PDB file of C-alpha atoms and ligand atoms in Angstrom:
ATOM      1  CA  MET A  75      34.109  -6.691-198.075  1.00  0.00           C
ATOM      2  CA  ALA A  76      36.508  -6.213-200.993  1.00  0.00           C
ATOM      3  CA  GLN A  77      33.765  -5.095-203.346  1.00  0.00           C
ATOM      4  CA  ASN A  78      34.458  -4.810-207.044  1.00  0.00           C
ATOM      5  CA  SER A  79      37.770  -6.505-206.592  1.00  0.00           C
ATOM      6  CA  SER A  80      37.073  -9.593-208.662  1.00  0.00           C
ATOM      7  CA  CYS A  81      39.558  -8.588-211.372  1.00  0.00           C
ATOM      8  CA  ARG A  82      42.390  -7.961-208.940  1.00  0.00           C
ATOM      9  CA  LYS A  83      44.776 -10.610-207.707  1.00  0.00           C
ATOM     10  CA  ARG A  84      46.162  -8.370-205.015  1.00  0.00           C
ATOM     11  CA  PRO A  85      44.450  -5.569-203.092  1.00  0.00           C
ATOM     12  CA  ASN A  86      44.754  -1.837-203.672  1.00  0.00           C
ATOM     13  CA  ILE A  87      45.209   0.275-200.570  1.00  0.00           C
ATOM     14  CA  LEU A  88      44.840   4.029-200.198  1.00  0.00           C
ATOM     15  CA  ILE A  89      46.886   5.623-197.435  1.00  0.00           C
ATOM     16  CA  THR A  90      45.650   9.122-196.753  1.00  0.00           C
ATOM     17  CA  GLY A  91      45.943  11.756-194.010  1.00  0.00           C
ATOM     18  CA  THR A  92      47.058  15.328-193.410  1.00  0.00           C
ATOM     19  CA  PRO A  93      50.611  16.158-194.562  1.00  0.00           C
ATOM     20  CA  GLY A  94      53.115  14.988-191.964  1.00  0.00           C
ATOM     21  CA  THR A  95      51.026  12.123-190.555  1.00  0.00           C
ATOM     22  CA  GLY A  96      53.407   9.534-191.998  1.00  0.00           C
ATOM     23  CA  LYS A  97      51.737   8.406-195.229  1.00  0.00           C
ATOM     24  CA  THR A  98      54.960   8.138-197.210  1.00  0.00           C
ATOM     25  CA  THR A  99      56.912   6.521-194.364  1.00  0.00           C
ATOM     26  CA  THR A 100      54.137   3.990-193.747  1.00  0.00           C
ATOM     27  CA  ALA A 101      53.530   3.269-197.435  1.00  0.00           C
ATOM     28  CA  ALA A 102      57.245   2.771-198.121  1.00  0.00           C
ATOM     29  CA  ALA A 103      57.653   0.409-195.152  1.00  0.00           C
ATOM     30  CA  LEU A 104      54.548  -1.530-196.134  1.00  0.00           C
ATOM     31  CA  ALA A 105      55.704  -1.812-199.749  1.00  0.00           C
ATOM     32  CA  GLU A 106      59.032  -3.192-198.599  1.00  0.00           C
ATOM     33  CA  VAL A 107      57.431  -5.936-196.520  1.00  0.00           C
ATOM     34  CA  THR A 108      54.607  -6.860-198.894  1.00  0.00           C
ATOM     35  CA  GLU A 109      56.140  -6.138-202.308  1.00  0.00           C
ATOM     36  CA  LEU A 110      53.093  -4.095-203.193  1.00  0.00           C
ATOM     37  CA  CYS A 111      53.860  -1.076-205.361  1.00  0.00           C
ATOM     38  CA  HIS A 112      54.086   2.263-203.533  1.00  0.00           C
ATOM     39  CA  ILE A 113      52.742   5.140-205.609  1.00  0.00           C
ATOM     40  CA  ASN A 114      53.210   8.590-204.134  1.00  0.00           C
ATOM     41  CA  VAL A 115      50.575  10.479-206.147  1.00  0.00           C
ATOM     42  CA  GLY A 116      52.285  13.877-205.846  1.00  0.00           C
ATOM     43  CA  ASP A 117      55.621  12.505-207.048  1.00  0.00           C
ATOM     44  CA  PHE A 118      53.939  10.493-209.782  1.00  0.00           C
ATOM     45  CA  ALA A 119      52.017  13.537-211.065  1.00  0.00           C
ATOM     46  CA  ASN A 120      55.203  15.617-211.039  1.00  0.00           C
ATOM     47  CA  GLU A 121      57.269  12.969-212.795  1.00  0.00           C
ATOM     48  CA  GLU A 122      54.624  12.407-215.439  1.00  0.00           C
ATOM     49  CA  ASN A 123      53.791  16.114-215.814  1.00  0.00           C
ATOM     50  CA  LEU A 124      50.186  15.624-214.771  1.00  0.00           C
ATOM     51  CA  THR A 125      49.957  18.905-212.864  1.00  0.00           C
ATOM     52  CA  ASN A 126      47.987  22.148-213.173  1.00  0.00           C
ATOM     53  CA  GLY A 127      49.747  24.972-211.339  1.00  0.00           C
ATOM     54  CA  TRP A 128      50.566  25.567-207.673  1.00  0.00           C
ATOM     55  CA  ASP A 129      48.381  24.565-204.700  1.00  0.00           C
ATOM     56  CA  ASP A 130      49.208  26.964-201.896  1.00  0.00           C
ATOM     57  CA  THR A 131      47.440  24.956-199.210  1.00  0.00           C
ATOM     58  CA  PHE A 132      49.603  21.909-199.657  1.00  0.00           C
ATOM     59  CA  ASP A 133      52.687  23.598-201.113  1.00  0.00           C
ATOM     60  CA  SER A 134      52.628  21.334-204.094  1.00  0.00           C
ATOM     61  CA  TYR A 135      51.428  21.410-207.651  1.00  0.00           C
ATOM     62  CA  TYR A 136      47.729  20.934-208.281  1.00  0.00           C
ATOM     63  CA  ILE A 137      47.328  17.474-209.578  1.00  0.00           C
ATOM     64  CA  ASN A 138      45.382  16.948-212.757  1.00  0.00           C
ATOM     65  CA  GLU A 139      43.086  14.368-211.243  1.00  0.00           C
ATOM     66  CA  ASP A 140      41.582  13.045-214.457  1.00  0.00           C
ATOM     67  CA  LEU A 141      44.966  12.520-216.054  1.00  0.00           C
ATOM     68  CA  VAL A 142      46.357  10.823-212.939  1.00  0.00           C
ATOM     69  CA  CYS A 143      43.360   8.484-212.770  1.00  0.00           C
ATOM     70  CA  ASP A 144      43.747   7.624-216.449  1.00  0.00           C
ATOM     71  CA  ALA A 145      47.470   7.062-216.093  1.00  0.00           C
ATOM     72  CA  LEU A 146      46.964   4.733-213.121  1.00  0.00           C
ATOM     73  CA  GLU A 147      43.965   2.879-214.510  1.00  0.00           C
ATOM     74  CA  ASN A 148      45.782  -0.226-215.750  1.00  0.00           C
ATOM     75  CA  LEU A 149      47.912  -0.554-212.647  1.00  0.00           C
ATOM     76  CA  MET A 150      44.846  -0.180-210.431  1.00  0.00           C
ATOM     77  CA  GLU A 151      43.008  -2.823-212.414  1.00  0.00           C
ATOM     78  CA  GLU A 152      45.876  -5.219-211.895  1.00  0.00           C
ATOM     79  CA  GLY A 153      45.904  -4.512-208.163  1.00  0.00           C
ATOM     80  CA  GLY A 154      48.727  -4.603-205.645  1.00  0.00           C
ATOM     81  CA  ASN A 155      49.155  -0.842-205.231  1.00  0.00           C
ATOM     82  CA  ILE A 156      49.613   1.357-202.211  1.00  0.00           C
ATOM     83  CA  ILE A 157      48.401   4.817-203.157  1.00  0.00           C
ATOM     84  CA  ASP A 158      49.905   7.536-200.947  1.00  0.00           C
ATOM     85  CA  HIS A 159      48.009  10.837-201.121  1.00  0.00           C
ATOM     86  CA  HIS A 160      46.561  13.609-198.919  1.00  0.00           C
ATOM     87  CA  ALA A 161      43.232  13.677-200.764  1.00  0.00           C
ATOM     88  CA  CYS A 162      40.944  10.826-201.584  1.00  0.00           C
ATOM     89  CA  ASP A 163      38.012  12.108-203.563  1.00  0.00           C
ATOM     90  CA  PHE A 164      39.206  11.669-207.092  1.00  0.00           C
ATOM     91  CA  PHE A 165      39.761   7.934-207.102  1.00  0.00           C
ATOM     92  CA  PRO A 166      36.659   5.885-207.860  1.00  0.00           C
ATOM     93  CA  GLU A 167      35.347   3.870-204.920  1.00  0.00           C
ATOM     94  CA  CYS A 168      35.900   0.588-206.739  1.00  0.00           C
ATOM     95  CA  CYS A 169      39.660   1.229-206.918  1.00  0.00           C
ATOM     96  CA  PHE A 170      40.319   0.345-203.287  1.00  0.00           C
ATOM     97  CA  ASP A 171      39.954  -2.618-201.000  1.00  0.00           C
ATOM     98  CA  ARG A 172      41.198  -0.697-197.971  1.00  0.00           C
ATOM     99  CA  VAL A 173      41.316   3.021-197.181  1.00  0.00           C
ATOM    100  CA  VAL A 174      43.676   3.911-194.344  1.00  0.00           C
ATOM    101  CA  VAL A 175      43.357   7.321-192.684  1.00  0.00           C
ATOM    102  CA  LEU A 176      46.421   8.211-190.608  1.00  0.00           C
ATOM    103  CA  GLN A 177      45.897  10.579-187.701  1.00  0.00           C
ATOM    104  CA  THR A 178      48.496  12.266-185.547  1.00  0.00           C
ATOM    105  CA  ASP A 179      48.010  14.183-182.322  1.00  0.00           C
ATOM    106  CA  SER A 180      48.101  17.911-183.167  1.00  0.00           C
ATOM    107  CA  SER A 181      51.000  18.751-180.871  1.00  0.00           C
ATOM    108  CA  VAL A 182      53.062  15.901-182.301  1.00  0.00           C
ATOM    109  CA  LEU A 183      52.165  17.031-185.805  1.00  0.00           C
ATOM    110  CA  TYR A 184      53.100  20.607-184.919  1.00  0.00           C
ATOM    111  CA  ASP A 185      56.580  19.418-183.917  1.00  0.00           C
ATOM    112  CA  ARG A 186      56.955  17.600-187.221  1.00  0.00           C
ATOM    113  CA  PHE A 187      55.938  20.738-189.085  1.00  0.00           C
ATOM    114  CA  THR A 188      58.321  22.984-187.194  1.00  0.00           C
ATOM    115  CA  LYS A 189      61.151  20.544-187.804  1.00  0.00           C
ATOM    116  CA  ARG A 190      60.062  20.445-191.431  1.00  0.00           C
ATOM    117  CA  LEU A 191      60.758  16.783-191.633  1.00  0.00           C
ATOM    118  CA  PHE A 192      58.125  15.786-194.091  1.00  0.00           C
ATOM    119  CA  ASP A 193      58.355  15.697-197.856  1.00  0.00           C
ATOM    120  CA  CYS A 194      57.355  19.283-198.518  1.00  0.00           C
ATOM    121  CA  PRO A 195      60.170  20.916-200.467  1.00  0.00           C
ATOM    122  CA  ARG A 196      59.807  24.423-199.051  1.00  0.00           C
ATOM    123  CA  GLY A 197      58.542  23.757-195.566  1.00  0.00           C
ATOM    124  CA  TYR A 198      55.387  25.408-194.281  1.00  0.00           C
ATOM    125  CA  SER A 199      54.757  29.049-193.458  1.00  0.00           C
ATOM    126  CA  ASP A 200      53.367  29.962-190.023  1.00  0.00           C
ATOM    127  CA  HIS A 201      49.990  30.523-191.589  1.00  0.00           C
ATOM    128  CA  LYS A 202      49.927  27.041-193.048  1.00  0.00           C
ATOM    129  CA  LEU A 203      51.312  25.583-189.870  1.00  0.00           C
ATOM    130  CA  ALA A 204      48.379  26.999-187.965  1.00  0.00           C
ATOM    131  CA  SER A 205      45.758  25.917-190.428  1.00  0.00           C
ATOM    132  CA  ASN A 206      47.179  22.445-190.795  1.00  0.00           C
ATOM    133  CA  THR A 207      47.458  21.795-187.100  1.00  0.00           C
ATOM    134  CA  GLU A 208      44.006  23.133-186.329  1.00  0.00           C
ATOM    135  CA  CYS A 209      42.664  19.637-186.824  1.00  0.00           C
ATOM    136  CA  GLN A 210      40.274  21.042-189.369  1.00  0.00           C
ATOM    137  CA  ILE A 211      41.897  19.095-192.122  1.00  0.00           C
ATOM    138  CA  PHE A 212      41.619  15.860-190.135  1.00  0.00           C
ATOM    139  CA  GLN A 213      37.887  16.250-189.993  1.00  0.00           C
ATOM    140  CA  VAL A 214      37.510  17.435-193.560  1.00  0.00           C
ATOM    141  CA  LEU A 215      39.562  14.528-194.758  1.00  0.00           C
ATOM    142  CA  LEU A 216      37.712  12.013-192.647  1.00  0.00           C
ATOM    143  CA  GLU A 217      34.367  13.333-193.890  1.00  0.00           C
ATOM    144  CA  GLU A 218      35.641  13.138-197.429  1.00  0.00           C
ATOM    145  CA  VAL A 219      36.709   9.531-196.876  1.00  0.00           C
ATOM    146  CA  LYS A 220      33.348   8.643-195.331  1.00  0.00           C
ATOM    147  CA  GLU A 221      31.491  10.236-198.222  1.00  0.00           C
ATOM    148  CA  ASN A 222      33.510   8.393-200.815  1.00  0.00           C
ATOM    149  CA  TYR A 223      34.082   4.915-199.401  1.00  0.00           C
ATOM    150  CA  PRO A 224      31.991   2.289-197.623  1.00  0.00           C
ATOM    151  CA  ASP A 225      32.546   2.139-193.849  1.00  0.00           C
ATOM    152  CA  ASP A 226      33.747  -1.435-193.886  1.00  0.00           C
ATOM    153  CA  ILE A 227      36.851  -0.661-195.938  1.00  0.00           C
ATOM    154  CA  VAL A 228      37.882   2.450-193.969  1.00  0.00           C
ATOM    155  CA  ILE A 229      40.341   2.139-191.108  1.00  0.00           C
ATOM    156  CA  ILE A 230      41.671   4.982-188.959  1.00  0.00           C
ATOM    157  CA  LEU A 231      45.174   4.433-187.609  1.00  0.00           C
ATOM    158  CA  ARG A 232      47.134   6.516-185.102  1.00  0.00           C
ATOM    159  CA  SER A 233      50.543   7.666-186.274  1.00  0.00           C
ATOM    160  CA  ASP A 234      52.128   9.471-183.309  1.00  0.00           C
ATOM    161  CA  SER A 235      55.255   7.396-182.793  1.00  0.00           C
ATOM    162  CA  LEU A 236      57.629   5.049-184.572  1.00  0.00           C
ATOM    163  CA  GLU A 237      56.039   2.187-182.616  1.00  0.00           C
ATOM    164  CA  ASP A 238      52.744   3.192-184.217  1.00  0.00           C
ATOM    165  CA  ILE A 239      54.306   2.884-187.663  1.00  0.00           C
ATOM    166  CA  THR A 240      55.621  -0.591-186.860  1.00  0.00           C
ATOM    167  CA  LYS A 241      52.242  -1.616-185.471  1.00  0.00           C
ATOM    168  CA  ASN A 242      50.346  -0.149-188.415  1.00  0.00           C
ATOM    169  CA  VAL A 243      52.608  -1.870-190.932  1.00  0.00           C
ATOM    170  CA  GLU A 244      52.053  -5.171-189.092  1.00  0.00           C
ATOM    171  CA  THR A 245      48.284  -4.668-189.040  1.00  0.00           C
ATOM    172  CA  LEU A 246      48.175  -3.877-192.744  1.00  0.00           C
ATOM    173  CA  THR A 247      50.598  -6.656-193.702  1.00  0.00           C
ATOM    174  CA  SER A 248      48.447  -9.200-191.942  1.00  0.00           C
ATOM    175  CA  TRP A 249      45.305  -7.798-193.583  1.00  0.00           C
ATOM    176  CA  ILE A 250      46.988  -8.023-197.015  1.00  0.00           C
ATOM    177  CA  SER A 251      48.103 -11.612-196.506  1.00  0.00           C
ATOM    178  CA  ASN A 252      44.545 -12.596-195.552  1.00  0.00           C
ATOM    179  CA  TRP A 253      42.956 -10.758-198.460  1.00  0.00           C
ATOM    180  CA  SER A 254      41.474 -12.735-201.272  1.00  0.00           C
ATOM    181  CA  PRO A 255      39.575 -11.536-204.338  1.00  0.00           C
ATOM    182  CA  VAL A 256      35.807 -11.909-204.424  1.00  0.00           C
ATOM    183  CA  VAL A 257      34.917 -14.637-206.882  1.00  0.00           C
TER     184      VAL A 257
HETATM  185  P1  LIG B  78      53.403  12.407-195.058  1.00  0.00           P
HETATM  186  O1  LIG B  78      53.800  11.569-196.230  1.00  0.00           O
HETATM  187  O2  LIG B  78      52.080  12.034-194.481  1.00  0.00           O
HETATM  188  O3  LIG B  78      53.476  13.882-195.341  1.00  0.00           O
HETATM  189  P2  LIG B  78      55.934  11.499-193.977  1.00  0.00           P
HETATM  190  O4  LIG B  78      55.870  10.021-194.073  1.00  0.00           O
HETATM  191  O5  LIG B  78      56.691  12.229-195.022  1.00  0.00           O
HETATM  192  O6  LIG B  78      54.445  12.121-193.890  1.00  0.00           O
HETATM  193  O7  LIG B  78      56.471  11.799-192.519  1.00  0.00           O
HETATM  194  C1  LIG B  78      56.774  13.138-192.115  1.00  0.00           C
HETATM  195  C2  LIG B  78      57.907  13.154-191.110  1.00  0.00           C
HETATM  196  O8  LIG B  78      57.416  12.699-189.875  1.00  0.00           O
HETATM  197  C3  LIG B  78      59.067  12.242-191.477  1.00  0.00           C
HETATM  198  O9  LIG B  78      60.252  12.836-191.040  1.00  0.00           O
HETATM  199  C4  LIG B  78      58.798  10.987-190.700  1.00  0.00           C
HETATM  200  O10 LIG B  78      59.972  10.310-190.356  1.00  0.00           O
HETATM  201  C5  LIG B  78      58.083  11.508-189.479  1.00  0.00           C
HETATM  202  N1  LIG B  78      57.039  10.589-189.044  1.00  0.00           N
HETATM  203  C6  LIG B  78      55.965  10.211-189.761  1.00  0.00           C
HETATM  204  N2  LIG B  78      55.181   9.383-189.058  1.00  0.00           N
HETATM  205  C7  LIG B  78      55.786   9.247-187.864  1.00  0.00           C
HETATM  206  C8  LIG B  78      55.465   8.518-186.678  1.00  0.00           C
HETATM  207  N3  LIG B  78      54.353   7.759-186.589  1.00  0.00           N
HETATM  208  N4  LIG B  78      56.307   8.609-185.638  1.00  0.00           N
HETATM  209  C9  LIG B  78      57.419   9.354-185.710  1.00  0.00           C
HETATM  210  N5  LIG B  78      57.782  10.085-186.791  1.00  0.00           N
HETATM  211  C10 LIG B  78      56.983  10.023-187.856  1.00  0.00           C
HETATM  212 MN1  LIG B  79      54.211  12.157-198.244  1.00  0.00          MN
END
């Protein structure tokens, strides 16, 4: 448990999942309760100009992964960060003490997409709607997580309802308060 965390006083958590599963909502709520620092990677990359052109799949700028990792290195070393991002493969394994994969029932997710409630500035086209709700991305993302992180730090949480968010924030808050660095 909590490998490579000896330098950190507080844990780093990755919250990942398909767009619309509630990463930003969950991360923001968790940050408020725990006083950990919420870093929305897309926003951070945009603010710091660490982008490389447009990613049509996610309707956002391609993130320059190396530059983002470099820019976050010191903060990650210190610990106490909630990283909110739809991909997980560019952060080194040792960065995280917990990797949370949010999953939402496809019909629920479809409703969120059609209402365009999530933080995508242009909304999704029908084509993207279909491909994103096909569940494909769930599996791809989960495989990516499993390839990159040890099983014992990965947790899959349902995010269908507001009750789920409350429950997930409680689960993670209690995990954070019980976390201690490996000495
Ligand atoms: P993400 O950051 O994963 O793209 P957001 O946190 O931006 O997702 O949430 C997308 C939209 O769906 C928001 O309007 C949010 O209020 C809503 N939402 C997210 N998770 C849930 C949930 N578990 N139950 C109900 N609504 C949710
Ligand atoms: Mn988001």
